[in-house]
XYZ file of N, CA and C in Angstrom:
363
model
N 0.643 -1.428 -0.031
C 0.119 -0.059 0.036
C 0.682 1.308 -0.188
N 0.564 2.275 -0.933
C 1.282 3.277 -0.965
C 1.021 4.403 0.082
N 2.255 5.094 0.431
C 2.441 6.100 1.546
C 2.774 7.350 0.825
N 2.351 8.447 1.396
C 2.360 10.020 1.004
C 2.954 10.685 2.176
N 3.966 11.309 1.851
C 4.418 12.399 2.538
C 4.672 13.914 1.937
N 3.948 14.898 2.727
C 3.999 15.990 2.176
C 4.827 16.969 3.685
N 5.276 18.190 2.787
C 5.767 19.032 3.760
C 5.370 20.350 3.263
N 4.493 20.996 4.195
C 4.045 22.284 3.799
C 4.699 23.244 4.485
N 5.508 24.242 3.838
C 6.371 25.058 4.602
C 5.693 26.618 4.701
N 6.051 27.099 5.855
C 5.067 28.044 6.097
C 6.075 29.467 6.317
N 5.706 30.743 5.850
C 6.578 31.820 6.159
C 6.213 32.289 7.092
N 7.150 33.304 7.747
C 7.222 34.166 8.823
C 6.115 34.837 9.179
N 5.425 35.431 8.051
C 4.065 36.185 8.264
C 3.008 35.239 8.507
N 2.956 33.983 7.554
C 1.980 33.024 7.601
C 1.589 32.570 9.216
N 2.982 32.112 9.865
C 2.873 31.911 10.930
C 2.470 32.494 11.989
N 3.098 33.778 11.827
C 2.521 34.726 12.745
C 1.256 35.113 13.015
N 0.593 35.074 11.761
C -0.807 35.549 11.507
C -1.673 34.045 12.037
N -1.034 33.073 12.020
C -2.290 32.154 12.287
C -1.907 31.708 13.838
N -0.544 32.246 14.363
C -0.484 32.075 15.880
C -1.180 33.130 16.431
N -1.158 34.355 16.148
C -1.974 35.434 17.172
C -3.407 35.280 16.768
N -3.708 34.631 15.371
C -5.427 34.314 15.396
C -5.776 33.167 16.408
N -5.028 32.239 16.304
C -5.473 31.180 17.212
C -5.210 31.669 18.906
N -4.444 32.685 19.097
C -4.163 33.089 20.570
C -5.395 33.832 20.803
N -6.191 34.541 20.127
C -7.068 35.358 20.208
C -8.338 34.441 20.311
N -8.531 33.466 19.367
C -9.643 32.500 19.523
C -9.626 31.719 20.996
N -8.499 31.095 21.223
C -8.386 30.191 22.349
C -8.221 30.768 23.676
N -8.443 32.008 23.689
C -7.998 33.027 25.200
C -6.372 32.698 25.674
N -5.657 32.679 24.799
C -4.043 33.052 25.565
C -4.067 34.587 25.048
N -3.630 35.140 26.475
C -3.562 36.347 26.702
C -2.427 37.164 25.901
N -2.550 38.157 24.992
C -1.717 38.729 24.329
C -1.390 40.210 25.061
N -0.368 40.634 25.220
C 0.039 41.877 26.234
C -0.434 42.874 25.211
N -0.969 44.227 25.948
C -0.767 45.365 25.221
C 0.398 45.793 24.858
N 0.657 46.410 23.660
C 1.978 47.132 23.349
C 2.339 46.601 21.913
N 3.473 47.047 21.419
C 4.099 46.730 20.266
C 4.959 45.371 20.411
N 4.464 44.508 19.158
C 5.390 43.471 18.971
C 6.789 43.567 18.747
N 7.660 43.116 19.465
C 9.210 43.323 19.196
C 9.595 42.333 18.622
N 9.586 40.909 18.903
C 9.951 40.104 18.623
C 9.381 38.538 18.401
N 9.524 37.978 17.522
C 8.648 36.776 16.983
C 9.248 35.753 16.450
N 9.755 34.680 17.341
C 10.740 33.636 16.766
C 10.049 32.316 17.081
N 10.543 31.174 16.229
C 10.188 29.760 16.411
C 11.510 29.196 16.818
N 10.975 28.098 17.840
C 12.129 27.272 18.465
C 11.713 25.878 18.357
N 12.581 24.811 18.493
C 12.166 23.669 18.511
C 11.890 23.010 20.108
N 11.581 23.886 20.873
C 11.331 23.497 22.093
C 9.765 23.407 22.047
N 9.269 22.273 22.886
C 7.857 21.810 22.571
C 7.038 22.806 23.481
N 7.375 23.335 24.851
C 6.661 24.278 25.355
C 6.924 25.508 25.146
N 7.607 25.851 24.383
C 7.823 27.119 23.462
C 8.123 27.296 22.177
N 7.345 26.406 21.302
C 7.464 26.439 20.134
C 7.396 27.923 19.339
N 6.642 28.728 19.606
C 6.631 30.185 19.299
C 7.099 31.340 20.398
N 7.928 32.057 20.241
C 8.069 33.129 21.447
C 7.837 34.271 20.757
N 6.879 35.287 21.593
C 6.360 36.442 21.000
C 6.836 37.462 21.989
N 7.657 38.505 21.784
C 8.211 39.338 22.875
C 7.158 40.984 22.393
N 7.006 41.441 23.405
C 6.202 42.830 23.577
C 6.971 43.696 24.215
N 6.832 44.935 23.841
C 7.134 46.003 24.497
C 6.026 46.841 25.331
N 5.972 46.387 26.307
C 4.491 46.748 26.928
C 5.054 47.649 28.366
N 4.136 48.414 28.746
C 4.398 49.262 30.108
C 3.296 49.082 31.081
N 2.425 47.717 30.946
C 1.304 47.318 31.630
C 2.047 46.668 32.548
N 1.840 46.912 34.096
C 2.577 46.238 35.090
C 1.879 44.725 35.180
N 0.694 44.343 34.836
C 0.237 43.158 34.901
C 0.559 42.130 33.654
N 0.896 42.554 32.633
C 1.410 41.915 31.520
C 2.843 41.715 31.151
N 3.087 40.149 30.933
C 4.381 39.694 30.828
C 4.458 40.217 29.179
N 5.872 40.266 29.217
C 6.547 40.820 28.039
C 6.558 39.759 26.802
N 6.539 38.302 27.449
C 6.767 37.621 26.476
C 5.715 36.321 26.792
N 5.259 36.001 25.431
C 4.145 34.613 25.123
C 4.979 33.747 24.757
N 4.792 32.766 25.589
C 5.398 31.428 24.915
C 4.258 30.204 24.447
N 4.078 30.279 22.943
C 3.194 28.981 22.627
C 3.234 27.648 22.475
N 3.156 26.640 23.067
C 3.290 25.470 22.851
C 3.251 24.768 21.543
N 3.933 23.706 21.282
C 3.868 23.051 19.960
C 2.270 22.463 19.493
N 1.459 22.068 20.519
C -0.019 21.879 20.243
C -0.713 23.086 19.638
N -0.559 24.112 20.420
C -1.264 25.165 19.913
C -0.647 25.607 18.663
N 0.457 25.702 18.458
C 1.080 26.038 16.974
C 0.432 25.077 15.974
N 0.524 23.997 16.348
C -0.014 22.793 15.116
C -1.318 23.313 14.998
N -2.287 23.454 15.958
C -3.685 23.775 15.608
C -3.788 24.972 15.193
N -3.108 25.957 15.528
C -3.053 27.363 14.180
C -2.677 27.046 12.830
N -1.912 26.220 12.624
C -1.548 25.955 11.263
C -2.547 25.124 10.552
N -3.024 24.424 11.396
C -4.189 23.427 10.656
C -5.489 24.352 10.471
N -5.732 25.118 11.322
C -7.025 25.951 10.921
C -6.466 27.042 9.753
N -5.204 27.657 9.771
C -4.808 28.209 8.616
C -4.874 27.372 7.438
N -4.499 26.390 7.165
C -4.728 25.597 6.013
C -6.248 25.251 5.759
N -6.916 25.076 6.429
C -8.603 25.137 6.427
C -9.068 26.054 5.911
N -8.698 27.550 6.337
C -9.239 28.893 5.952
C -8.691 29.042 4.680
N -7.408 28.615 4.077
C -6.726 29.090 2.948
C -6.910 28.063 1.933
N -7.807 26.963 2.191
C -8.245 25.855 1.209
C -6.899 25.072 0.917
N -5.902 24.817 1.850
C -4.953 23.955 1.700
C -5.320 22.673 2.012
N -5.598 21.755 1.366
C -6.107 20.339 1.591
C -5.167 19.465 2.659
N -6.148 19.330 3.737
C -5.258 18.298 4.800
C -6.049 17.246 4.950
N -5.838 16.220 4.661
C -6.954 15.008 4.972
C -7.065 14.697 6.445
N -8.172 14.541 7.080
C -8.567 14.320 8.468
C -7.821 13.018 8.897
N -7.881 12.062 8.161
C -7.198 10.822 8.611
C -5.630 11.003 8.686
N -4.957 11.859 7.903
C -3.439 11.927 7.894
C -2.965 12.323 9.038
N -1.666 11.888 9.414
C -0.872 12.123 10.566
C -0.135 13.467 10.100
N -0.534 14.212 11.235
C 0.045 15.791 10.857
C 1.129 15.822 12.130
N 2.504 16.388 11.676
C 3.542 16.597 12.751
C 4.052 17.978 12.626
N 4.062 18.766 13.559
C 5.069 20.152 13.212
C 6.396 20.119 13.236
N 7.026 20.557 12.667
C 8.813 20.383 12.364
C 9.278 21.746 12.570
N 10.352 21.928 13.198
C 10.914 23.391 13.489
C 12.334 23.124 13.367
N 12.747 23.868 12.146
C 14.561 23.454 11.876
C 14.891 24.752 11.202
N 15.945 25.334 12.045
C 16.682 26.610 11.877
C 15.721 27.656 11.464
N 14.577 27.819 12.281
C 13.636 28.918 12.544
C 12.633 28.668 11.303
N 12.675 27.711 10.536
C 11.883 27.477 9.624
C 10.578 26.253 10.171
N 9.345 26.608 10.060
C 8.189 25.867 10.488
C 7.825 25.211 9.374
N 7.426 23.845 9.851
C 6.677 23.355 8.332
C 5.949 22.167 9.320
N 4.739 21.852 8.321
C 3.771 20.574 8.847
C 4.129 19.343 7.926
N 4.372 18.287 8.648
C 4.864 17.266 7.878
C 3.195 16.435 7.964
N 2.822 16.105 6.804
C 1.595 15.496 6.647
C 1.740 13.925 6.058
N 1.401 12.707 6.665
C 1.723 11.452 6.114
C 0.519 11.066 6.374
N 0.289 10.116 4.986
C -1.006 9.294 4.453
C -0.842 8.414 4.119
N -1.133 7.214 4.643
C -1.111 5.683 4.345
C -2.486 5.389 3.551
N -2.260 4.954 2.198
C -3.345 4.822 1.138
C -3.771 3.276 1.593
N -5.115 3.116 1.768
C -5.606 1.664 2.004
C -5.980 1.725 0.362
N -5.950 0.260 -0.139
C -6.672 -0.216 -1.123
C -8.088 -0.247 -1.116
N -8.716 0.066 -2.028
C -10.317 0.026 -2.159
C -10.772 -1.489 -1.983
N -11.595 -2.058 -1.383
C -12.078 -3.480 -1.400
C -13.271 -3.517 -2.550
N -13.172 -4.391 -3.348
C -14.027 -4.692 -4.204
C -15.501 -5.131 -3.653
N -16.496 -4.362 -3.953
C -17.752 -4.764 -3.454
C -18.385 -5.933 -4.520
N -18.367 -6.984 -4.120
C -18.901 -8.221 -4.602
C -20.575 -8.405 -4.354
N -21.128 -7.403 -3.678
C -22.563 -7.486 -3.367
C -23.505 -7.465 -4.658
N -23.196 -6.844 -5.697
C -23.950 -6.453 -7.178
C -23.857 -7.816 -7.685
N -23.219 -8.687 -7.334
C -23.380 -9.853 -8.458
C -24.566 -10.789 -8.032
N -25.014 -11.433 -8.994
C -26.240 -12.303 -8.510
C -25.801 -13.625 -8.740
N -26.344 -14.532 -7.718
C -25.819 -15.643 -7.741
C -26.465 -16.646 -9.163
N -25.665 -17.433 -9.581
C -25.446 -18.007 -10.899
C -26.978 -19.268 -10.510
């Protein structure tokens, strides 16, 4: 049975838009202020680190977004932008040298022949 492996590479702008949208939708608090840095790391707990210049006492200047949230953000981004991702496919987030990609693995199963349409002899 054949297997397909696709690698979808996201630009920094796409990643930034997807992660910020995800934070806003899922209640991850973003500080008030100007974003000063945005970087992707291979760290599972802090796959994306967003730094803000904030004067608010109660706001942290850094937001760490974990691997699961980044993956969810990119999967939603693909859906919104009509990039096909089969539900049954295995999806793995990969960060290498600051480049973020989604690895999509599909195991194709052969179709079973339907013999129920045959009439007995």
